[in-house]
């Protein structure tokens, strides 16, 4: 019998031990408790790997190689950032999986998380269902509807291989001059609070035995959500974007915080910090509010993410002292930084701060634990790669019907005839000849608003699939009714055609963020002249397409009926459904409609409250079978 060398046996034992270790790691075992998995993985990670997890980069600077070399924890698409123009769901999936394979090829194989702004449906993606913006959903007063929209949005986002959305925006917009006001459900914190029902729509219903503050995502048809922008984003002076919210601590907590209480109770996975300041202190550098209040008092256990270049903007001008910005942002308690482009500078700067003991290792560990907690809860370790089983959910007919329902319920009837005895609405479907006019009647981009295909939105009809309001009207009237469309007719044209009535559709052009800040809040030209030419000559209903109340007091007396349609999205048929009486008007103003901009800010409950149409106002009509 041949003698077995002790060296051979020792070598074999080492190989077996290595194999056993390779085969079994606690963090890879889905049956193990969440905290055990986090602890095990954390114990294996180097500083380089930890800082990689805290780094979120834009897809246009990402590659499988970058993911692997820098241990990148997250990738995002900024507004309008797509793999290719009109990319299919399959193209999105292939891109996301390519980045993911890079992350999985690292020593520990920690999956990355891909995030995207899906703020009114999956709005960056061609042929996705575009739902009404939040201001319109606020007008519905229906949290159950918003929850269904969240669930539909989650399916469409997952259809493209993405598991994380930067939504909902739970801002309380206190001044319509703010360019993000349409992203806010209401000026009333209580209404914003009930609309946080979108969180379980996106993520799934939190289990009954779940601890408060712990993130929750219910599997592969749901996405991680992000409540934003913490805190006071909607309260800045004169509605200036990213500016300063001057308010007492009590005012901040009672007006701007309630939506966060509810979102955290419902298991929201992440919270995004606001660009804005509170009483002169940048929220991205506010340790008292991010660590002290959000993490320690509210016991939020998900991760806190910066906004796009959010830490850069701690200084003025931005990026003037990036080393300080890194220190201030991370020390405040931000866990993941949306860098998004200069990731090497960020990684080097943070590494230097830790090695020089400017930032303690305990702060890095807190951040990474939170990021890993969300990734484990989402099931990313078990299912890191997206499959193509949900591609048919993108822009599905069922979701378009839901969006159409949301449009119907979001419409607010502000005027209907000179008296209740002589209403114009619902309109007769069978009329000899009707006029449709206005810059927004046949413009899909305008009715969708900002954050649609492109960050700032687009004009025209070819940006994505949908139904313009003109097409919806043509689909709804009796076949014998002649529909004449003229964008900006003069009064002589209107008078010479003997129209039964006219529908004027005007409003604001698309915008997002600072580009939407406005001190005048006027309807864009030639809207006012269209109203005067048409409504001065024939019975008319004016439909306003806008992200907020706008100046209409000078024109209300000219109109027989007035409808606030907000930014309804792709399903314009919902507008015609209600104009022609297939459904009744039920929407109520989620915002105060001012008389003049000099009154602003003016919100419900203010001592000096003199609205053109008050918060909660909205006439109703009954559905009718008009002939």
PDB file of N, CA and C in Angstrom, residues 50-51 53-55 271 290 295 300-306 329-330 333-337 346 350 363-364 366-368 370-371:
ATOM      1  N   UNK A  50     -16.430  48.911   0.574  1.00  0.00           N
ATOM      2  CA  UNK A  50     -17.487  49.643   1.283  1.00  0.00           C
ATOM      3  C   UNK A  50     -17.778  50.989   0.616  1.00  0.00           C
ATOM      4  N   UNK A  51     -16.727  51.706   0.289  1.00  0.00           N
ATOM      5  CA  UNK A  51     -16.929  53.014  -0.352  1.00  0.00           C
ATOM      6  C   UNK A  51     -17.549  52.846  -1.738  1.00  0.00           C
ATOM      7  N   UNK A  53     -19.800  50.693  -2.479  1.00  0.00           N
ATOM      8  CA  UNK A  53     -21.230  50.529  -2.241  1.00  0.00           C
ATOM      9  C   UNK A  53     -21.933  51.873  -2.050  1.00  0.00           C
ATOM     10  N   UNK A  54     -21.215  52.846  -1.546  1.00  0.00           N
ATOM     11  CA  UNK A  54     -21.799  54.169  -1.260  1.00  0.00           C
ATOM     12  C   UNK A  54     -21.840  55.073  -2.484  1.00  0.00           C
ATOM     13  N   UNK A  55     -21.368  54.558  -3.607  1.00  0.00           N
ATOM     14  CA  UNK A  55     -21.182  55.366  -4.818  1.00  0.00           C
ATOM     15  C   UNK A  55     -22.237  55.028  -5.868  1.00  0.00           C
ATOM     16  N   UNK A 271     -34.673  57.304   1.282  1.00  0.00           N
ATOM     17  CA  UNK A 271     -35.130  58.686   1.369  1.00  0.00           C
ATOM     18  C   UNK A 271     -34.064  59.572   0.731  1.00  0.00           C
ATOM     19  N   UNK A 290     -30.810  64.805   9.392  1.00  0.00           N
ATOM     20  CA  UNK A 290     -30.622  63.519   8.683  1.00  0.00           C
ATOM     21  C   UNK A 290     -30.301  62.397   9.678  1.00  0.00           C
ATOM     22  N   UNK A 295     -32.817  59.256  11.312  1.00  0.00           N
ATOM     23  CA  UNK A 295     -32.264  57.943  11.677  1.00  0.00           C
ATOM     24  C   UNK A 295     -32.475  57.594  13.156  1.00  0.00           C
ATOM     25  N   UNK A 300     -35.546  55.305  11.062  1.00  0.00           N
ATOM     26  CA  UNK A 300     -35.518  54.886   9.659  1.00  0.00           C
ATOM     27  C   UNK A 300     -34.312  53.970   9.441  1.00  0.00           C
ATOM     28  N   UNK A 301     -34.563  52.800   8.853  1.00  0.00           N
ATOM     29  CA  UNK A 301     -33.520  51.783   8.700  1.00  0.00           C
ATOM     30  C   UNK A 301     -33.114  51.519   7.247  1.00  0.00           C
ATOM     31  N   UNK A 302     -33.741  52.217   6.310  1.00  0.00           N
ATOM     32  CA  UNK A 302     -33.294  52.120   4.923  1.00  0.00           C
ATOM     33  C   UNK A 302     -32.079  53.010   4.708  1.00  0.00           C
ATOM     34  N   UNK A 303     -31.768  53.307   3.442  1.00  0.00           N
ATOM     35  CA  UNK A 303     -30.627  54.198   3.229  1.00  0.00           C
ATOM     36  C   UNK A 303     -31.053  55.581   2.745  1.00  0.00           C
ATOM     37  N   UNK A 304     -30.216  56.554   3.111  1.00  0.00           N
ATOM     38  CA  UNK A 304     -30.427  57.947   2.718  1.00  0.00           C
ATOM     39  C   UNK A 304     -29.529  58.228   1.519  1.00  0.00           C
ATOM     40  N   UNK A 305     -30.130  58.772   0.466  1.00  0.00           N
ATOM     41  CA  UNK A 305     -29.387  59.036  -0.771  1.00  0.00           C
ATOM     42  C   UNK A 305     -29.365  60.544  -1.043  1.00  0.00           C
ATOM     43  N   UNK A 306     -28.271  61.007  -1.626  1.00  0.00           N
ATOM     44  CA  UNK A 306     -28.205  62.422  -2.017  1.00  0.00           C
ATOM     45  C   UNK A 306     -28.994  62.631  -3.301  1.00  0.00           C
ATOM     46  N   UNK A 329     -21.370  66.081   3.706  1.00  0.00           N
ATOM     47  CA  UNK A 329     -22.495  65.224   3.314  1.00  0.00           C
ATOM     48  C   UNK A 329     -22.484  63.874   4.011  1.00  0.00           C
ATOM     49  N   UNK A 330     -21.339  63.229   4.035  1.00  0.00           N
ATOM     50  CA  UNK A 330     -21.241  61.914   4.674  1.00  0.00           C
ATOM     51  C   UNK A 330     -21.416  62.057   6.188  1.00  0.00           C
ATOM     52  N   UNK A 333     -24.893  62.209   7.449  1.00  0.00           N
ATOM     53  CA  UNK A 333     -25.613  60.938   7.517  1.00  0.00           C
ATOM     54  C   UNK A 333     -26.109  60.423   6.185  1.00  0.00           C
ATOM     55  N   UNK A 334     -25.665  61.029   5.080  1.00  0.00           N
ATOM     56  CA  UNK A 334     -26.053  60.526   3.760  1.00  0.00           C
ATOM     57  C   UNK A 334     -25.262  59.243   3.497  1.00  0.00           C
ATOM     58  N   UNK A 335     -25.966  58.206   3.053  1.00  0.00           N
ATOM     59  CA  UNK A 335     -25.368  56.873   2.905  1.00  0.00           C
ATOM     60  C   UNK A 335     -24.875  56.586   1.491  1.00  0.00           C
ATOM     61  N   UNK A 336     -25.662  56.984   0.513  1.00  0.00           N
ATOM     62  CA  UNK A 336     -25.287  56.763  -0.884  1.00  0.00           C
ATOM     63  C   UNK A 336     -25.248  58.120  -1.585  1.00  0.00           C
ATOM     64  N   UNK A 337     -24.181  58.362  -2.320  1.00  0.00           N
ATOM     65  CA  UNK A 337     -24.018  59.648  -2.994  1.00  0.00           C
ATOM     66  C   UNK A 337     -24.280  59.473  -4.493  1.00  0.00           C
ATOM     67  N   UNK A 346     -14.779  61.316  -6.103  1.00  0.00           N
ATOM     68  CA  UNK A 346     -15.535  61.038  -4.879  1.00  0.00           C
ATOM     69  C   UNK A 346     -14.890  59.906  -4.079  1.00  0.00           C
ATOM     70  N   UNK A 350     -13.313  60.429  -0.348  1.00  0.00           N
ATOM     71  CA  UNK A 350     -13.870  59.760   0.831  1.00  0.00           C
ATOM     72  C   UNK A 350     -12.844  58.810   1.457  1.00  0.00           C
ATOM     73  N   UNK A 363     -19.135  55.546  10.679  1.00  0.00           N
ATOM     74  CA  UNK A 363     -20.059  56.236   9.765  1.00  0.00           C
ATOM     75  C   UNK A 363     -20.138  55.487   8.435  1.00  0.00           C
ATOM     76  N   UNK A 364     -19.000  54.993   7.957  1.00  0.00           N
ATOM     77  CA  UNK A 364     -18.986  54.200   6.724  1.00  0.00           C
ATOM     78  C   UNK A 364     -19.779  52.908   6.930  1.00  0.00           C
ATOM     79  N   UNK A 366     -22.193  52.306   9.053  1.00  0.00           N
ATOM     80  CA  UNK A 366     -23.631  52.602   9.124  1.00  0.00           C
ATOM     81  C   UNK A 366     -24.220  52.710   7.717  1.00  0.00           C
ATOM     82  N   UNK A 367     -23.516  53.439   6.837  1.00  0.00           N
ATOM     83  CA  UNK A 367     -24.000  53.622   5.464  1.00  0.00           C
ATOM     84  C   UNK A 367     -24.106  52.292   4.735  1.00  0.00           C
ATOM     85  N   UNK A 368     -23.051  51.495   4.828  1.00  0.00           N
ATOM     86  CA  UNK A 368     -23.007  50.247   4.053  1.00  0.00           C
ATOM     87  C   UNK A 368     -24.025  49.248   4.581  1.00  0.00           C
ATOM     88  N   UNK A 370     -26.889  49.893   5.816  1.00  0.00           N
ATOM     89  CA  UNK A 370     -28.202  50.318   5.333  1.00  0.00           C
ATOM     90  C   UNK A 370     -28.394  49.968   3.855  1.00  0.00           C
ATOM     91  N   UNK A 371     -27.345  50.183   3.071  1.00  0.00           N
ATOM     92  CA  UNK A 371     -27.422  49.866   1.637  1.00  0.00           C
ATOM     93  C   UNK A 371     -27.595  48.355   1.451  1.00  0.00           C
TER      94      UNK A 371
END
